[in-house]
Amino acid sequence: RCEMKTVSAILFIISMLLFQGTISPYLFHGWQPDVFLVWIVVTTLVKGAKAGYKAGFIGGIIQDVLIGNLLGLHLFPYVVVVYIVERTASEIYEEQWYRSSLAIVWATFLQMVLQLALLVLGGFEMSWWSYLWRYSFPAILVNAILAVPVHYLVWSRVERESYQ
């Protein structure tokens, strides 16, 4: 049973990577959603802080290693987002997909600001306004839309786990 959960989790992460890297660029024409951030926030809302921190750590390490930028560019914001979501959000129910979308809006903005701060502190020269306008604001919208199916996907997994 534990092996099946591990295999299922690995397949889920691989499918998120494939969606993030191959399918979403064609669907959203350059405005890529952050599938890992959406998964992390919804997991925190539905399953709690422990599952959220685990998802944030795994998602952050995977993103940082695969992209090859600054180590911690995704990990740090993901963990901070989990902390803030866990502190500010109340219990969420299956029918409340809109709360997941609203949480994603704030979480995406916070993540973008934290990443921008890390890039500036890391010595990268960039226009912060251009970064926010061309990348962050479209990502907020796309992530909020993506939160709806991810919300129901995470809830279906919770229902199956509680049934077993």
mmCIF file of C-alpha atoms in Angstrom:
data_model
loop_
_atom_site.group_PDB
_atom_site.id
_atom_site.type_symbol
_atom_site.label_atom_id
_atom_site.label_comp_id
_atom_site.label_asym_id
_atom_site.label_seq_id
_atom_site.Cartn_x
_atom_site.Cartn_y
_atom_site.Cartn_z
ATOM 1 C CA ARG A 1 0.000 0.000 0.000
ATOM 2 C CA CYS A 2 2.836 2.391 0.874
ATOM 3 C CA GLU A 3 4.682 1.433 -2.318
ATOM 4 C CA MET A 4 1.595 2.223 -4.370
ATOM 5 C CA LYS A 5 1.321 5.669 -2.757
ATOM 6 C CA THR A 6 4.975 6.355 -3.545
ATOM 7 C CA VAL A 7 4.622 5.238 -7.165
ATOM 8 C CA SER A 8 1.453 7.315 -7.499
ATOM 9 C CA ALA A 9 3.208 10.401 -6.077
ATOM 10 C CA ILE A 10 6.190 9.967 -8.413
ATOM 11 C CA LEU A 11 3.923 9.583 -11.444
ATOM 12 C CA PHE A 12 1.953 12.638 -10.386
ATOM 13 C CA ILE A 13 5.136 14.742 -10.092
ATOM 14 C CA ILE A 14 6.381 13.507 -13.479
ATOM 15 C CA SER A 15 3.038 14.395 -15.066
ATOM 16 C CA MET A 16 3.232 17.885 -13.518
ATOM 17 C CA LEU A 17 6.734 18.313 -14.941
ATOM 18 C CA LEU A 18 5.568 17.220 -18.383
ATOM 19 C CA PHE A 19 2.593 19.564 -18.259
ATOM 20 C CA GLN A 20 4.724 22.466 -17.014
ATOM 21 C CA GLY A 21 7.480 21.987 -19.558
ATOM 22 C CA THR A 22 5.773 20.738 -22.704
ATOM 23 C CA ILE A 23 2.010 21.251 -22.762
ATOM 24 C CA SER A 24 1.492 24.562 -20.940
ATOM 25 C CA PRO A 25 3.786 26.625 -23.234
ATOM 26 C CA TYR A 26 1.543 25.671 -26.172
ATOM 27 C CA LEU A 27 -1.693 26.218 -24.279
ATOM 28 C CA PHE A 28 -0.816 29.559 -22.736
ATOM 29 C CA HIS A 29 1.583 30.999 -25.368
ATOM 30 C CA GLY A 30 4.358 32.124 -23.051
ATOM 31 C CA TRP A 31 2.269 32.767 -19.953
ATOM 32 C CA GLN A 32 3.155 29.609 -18.157
ATOM 33 C CA PRO A 33 1.333 28.672 -15.000
ATOM 34 C CA ASP A 34 3.358 27.530 -12.044
ATOM 35 C CA VAL A 35 1.814 24.091 -11.691
ATOM 36 C CA PHE A 36 3.923 23.317 -8.650
ATOM 37 C CA LEU A 37 2.825 26.478 -6.819
ATOM 38 C CA VAL A 38 -0.826 25.719 -7.532
ATOM 39 C CA TRP A 39 -0.391 22.131 -6.305
ATOM 40 C CA ILE A 40 1.455 23.303 -3.183
ATOM 41 C CA VAL A 41 -1.136 25.902 -2.189
ATOM 42 C CA VAL A 42 -4.130 23.640 -2.824
ATOM 43 C CA THR A 43 -2.431 20.790 -0.957
ATOM 44 C CA THR A 44 -1.824 23.112 2.000
ATOM 45 C CA LEU A 45 -5.445 24.264 1.983
ATOM 46 C CA VAL A 46 -6.922 20.789 1.679
ATOM 47 C CA LYS A 47 -4.461 18.529 3.507
ATOM 48 C CA GLY A 48 -2.826 20.920 5.976
ATOM 49 C CA ALA A 49 0.573 22.386 6.729
ATOM 50 C CA LYS A 50 2.561 19.153 6.983
ATOM 51 C CA ALA A 51 1.539 18.015 3.502
ATOM 52 C CA GLY A 52 2.023 21.575 2.220
ATOM 53 C CA TYR A 53 5.586 21.835 3.532
ATOM 54 C CA LYS A 54 6.419 18.448 2.056
ATOM 55 C CA ALA A 55 4.968 19.494 -1.316
ATOM 56 C CA GLY A 56 6.741 22.867 -1.133
ATOM 57 C CA PHE A 57 10.101 21.300 -0.385
ATOM 58 C CA ILE A 58 9.791 18.641 -3.102
ATOM 59 C CA GLY A 59 8.417 21.096 -5.676
ATOM 60 C CA GLY A 60 11.036 23.726 -4.853
ATOM 61 C CA ILE A 61 13.965 21.334 -5.107
ATOM 62 C CA ILE A 62 12.674 19.881 -8.388
ATOM 63 C CA GLN A 63 12.132 23.328 -9.918
ATOM 64 C CA ASP A 64 15.509 24.672 -8.740
ATOM 65 C CA VAL A 65 17.455 21.651 -9.940
ATOM 66 C CA LEU A 66 15.717 21.413 -13.312
ATOM 67 C CA ILE A 67 15.875 25.116 -14.119
ATOM 68 C CA GLY A 68 19.418 25.461 -12.803
ATOM 69 C CA ASN A 69 19.135 29.058 -11.601
ATOM 70 C CA LEU A 70 19.846 30.113 -8.054
ATOM 71 C CA LEU A 71 19.335 27.241 -5.645
ATOM 72 C CA GLY A 72 16.411 28.313 -3.503
ATOM 73 C CA LEU A 73 14.775 30.570 -6.103
ATOM 74 C CA HIS A 74 11.677 28.364 -5.968
ATOM 75 C CA LEU A 75 12.248 26.489 -2.704
ATOM 76 C CA PHE A 76 12.344 29.551 -0.450
ATOM 77 C CA PRO A 77 9.210 31.249 -1.865
ATOM 78 C CA TYR A 78 7.290 27.957 -1.861
ATOM 79 C CA VAL A 79 8.022 27.343 1.818
ATOM 80 C CA VAL A 80 7.173 30.946 2.741
ATOM 81 C CA VAL A 81 3.912 30.697 0.781
ATOM 82 C CA VAL A 82 2.997 27.478 2.616
ATOM 83 C CA TYR A 83 3.707 29.185 5.944
ATOM 84 C CA ILE A 84 1.527 32.192 5.119
ATOM 85 C CA VAL A 85 -1.290 30.112 3.611
ATOM 86 C CA GLU A 86 -1.247 27.823 6.625
ATOM 87 C CA ARG A 87 -1.375 30.792 9.026
ATOM 88 C CA THR A 88 -4.091 32.746 7.242
ATOM 89 C CA ALA A 89 -6.395 30.163 5.664
ATOM 90 C CA SER A 90 -9.148 28.321 7.419
ATOM 91 C CA GLU A 91 -10.407 24.837 6.645
ATOM 92 C CA ILE A 92 -11.557 24.426 3.073
ATOM 93 C CA TYR A 93 -14.181 22.098 1.690
ATOM 94 C CA GLU A 94 -14.657 20.403 -1.656
ATOM 95 C CA GLU A 95 -17.257 22.849 -2.931
ATOM 96 C CA GLN A 96 -15.078 25.878 -2.179
ATOM 97 C CA TRP A 97 -12.925 25.864 -5.308
ATOM 98 C CA TYR A 98 -13.167 29.660 -5.441
ATOM 99 C CA ARG A 99 -11.243 29.898 -2.157
ATOM 100 C CA SER A 100 -8.445 27.881 -3.721
ATOM 101 C CA SER A 101 -8.397 30.284 -6.681
ATOM 102 C CA LEU A 102 -8.317 33.341 -4.419
ATOM 103 C CA ALA A 103 -5.514 31.826 -2.340
ATOM 104 C CA ILE A 104 -3.594 31.133 -5.554
ATOM 105 C CA VAL A 105 -3.913 34.784 -6.615
ATOM 106 C CA TRP A 106 -2.279 36.001 -3.394
ATOM 107 C CA ALA A 107 0.220 33.148 -3.279
ATOM 108 C CA THR A 108 1.346 33.748 -6.870
ATOM 109 C CA PHE A 109 1.840 37.455 -6.222
ATOM 110 C CA LEU A 110 3.785 36.728 -3.021
ATOM 111 C CA GLN A 111 5.917 34.123 -4.772
ATOM 112 C CA MET A 112 6.710 36.526 -7.607
ATOM 113 C CA VAL A 113 7.722 39.297 -5.197
ATOM 114 C CA LEU A 114 9.931 36.894 -3.234
ATOM 115 C CA GLN A 115 11.555 35.573 -6.416
ATOM 116 C CA LEU A 116 12.138 39.105 -7.664
ATOM 117 C CA ALA A 117 13.761 40.027 -4.333
ATOM 118 C CA LEU A 118 15.999 36.930 -4.489
ATOM 119 C CA LEU A 119 17.036 37.766 -8.058
ATOM 120 C CA VAL A 120 17.867 41.357 -7.128
ATOM 121 C CA LEU A 121 19.784 40.209 -4.031
ATOM 122 C CA GLY A 122 21.581 37.653 -6.197
ATOM 123 C CA GLY A 123 22.917 40.422 -8.395
ATOM 124 C CA PHE A 124 20.740 39.886 -11.445
ATOM 125 C CA GLU A 125 20.053 43.135 -13.228
ATOM 126 C CA MET A 126 16.488 43.349 -14.404
ATOM 127 C CA SER A 127 13.552 45.661 -14.664
ATOM 128 C CA TRP A 128 11.253 44.753 -11.793
ATOM 129 C CA TRP A 129 8.292 46.492 -13.467
ATOM 130 C CA SER A 130 8.813 44.512 -16.672
ATOM 131 C CA TYR A 131 9.105 41.290 -14.661
ATOM 132 C CA LEU A 132 5.838 41.975 -12.852
ATOM 133 C CA TRP A 133 3.935 43.204 -15.913
ATOM 134 C CA ARG A 134 5.043 40.624 -18.487
ATOM 135 C CA TYR A 135 5.396 37.564 -16.283
ATOM 136 C CA SER A 136 3.738 37.934 -12.897
ATOM 137 C CA PHE A 137 0.351 39.424 -13.698
ATOM 138 C CA PRO A 138 -0.437 36.929 -16.501
ATOM 139 C CA ALA A 139 0.781 34.084 -14.261
ATOM 140 C CA ILE A 140 -1.633 35.177 -11.533
ATOM 141 C CA LEU A 141 -4.573 34.819 -13.901
ATOM 142 C CA VAL A 142 -3.435 31.514 -15.382
ATOM 143 C CA ASN A 143 -2.661 30.040 -11.947
ATOM 144 C CA ALA A 144 -6.082 31.090 -10.612
ATOM 145 C CA ILE A 145 -7.785 29.299 -13.498
ATOM 146 C CA LEU A 146 -5.583 26.223 -13.089
ATOM 147 C CA ALA A 147 -6.443 26.111 -9.380
ATOM 148 C CA VAL A 148 -9.981 24.889 -10.118
ATOM 149 C CA PRO A 149 -9.089 21.509 -11.694
ATOM 150 C CA VAL A 150 -6.183 21.042 -9.260
ATOM 151 C CA HIS A 151 -8.574 21.686 -6.361
ATOM 152 C CA TYR A 152 -10.867 18.904 -7.520
ATOM 153 C CA LEU A 153 -7.930 16.585 -8.258
ATOM 154 C CA VAL A 154 -6.508 16.999 -4.749
ATOM 155 C CA TRP A 155 -9.974 16.578 -3.216
ATOM 156 C CA SER A 156 -10.550 13.359 -5.131
ATOM 157 C CA ARG A 157 -7.271 11.998 -3.747
ATOM 158 C CA VAL A 158 -8.304 12.996 -0.206
ATOM 159 C CA GLU A 159 -11.638 11.222 -0.595
ATOM 160 C CA ARG A 160 -9.943 8.057 -1.875
ATOM 161 C CA GLU A 161 -7.402 8.106 0.948
ATOM 162 C CA SER A 162 -10.095 8.610 3.586
ATOM 163 C CA TYR A 163 -12.198 5.829 2.050
ATOM 164 C CA GLN A 164 -9.317 3.353 2.225
#
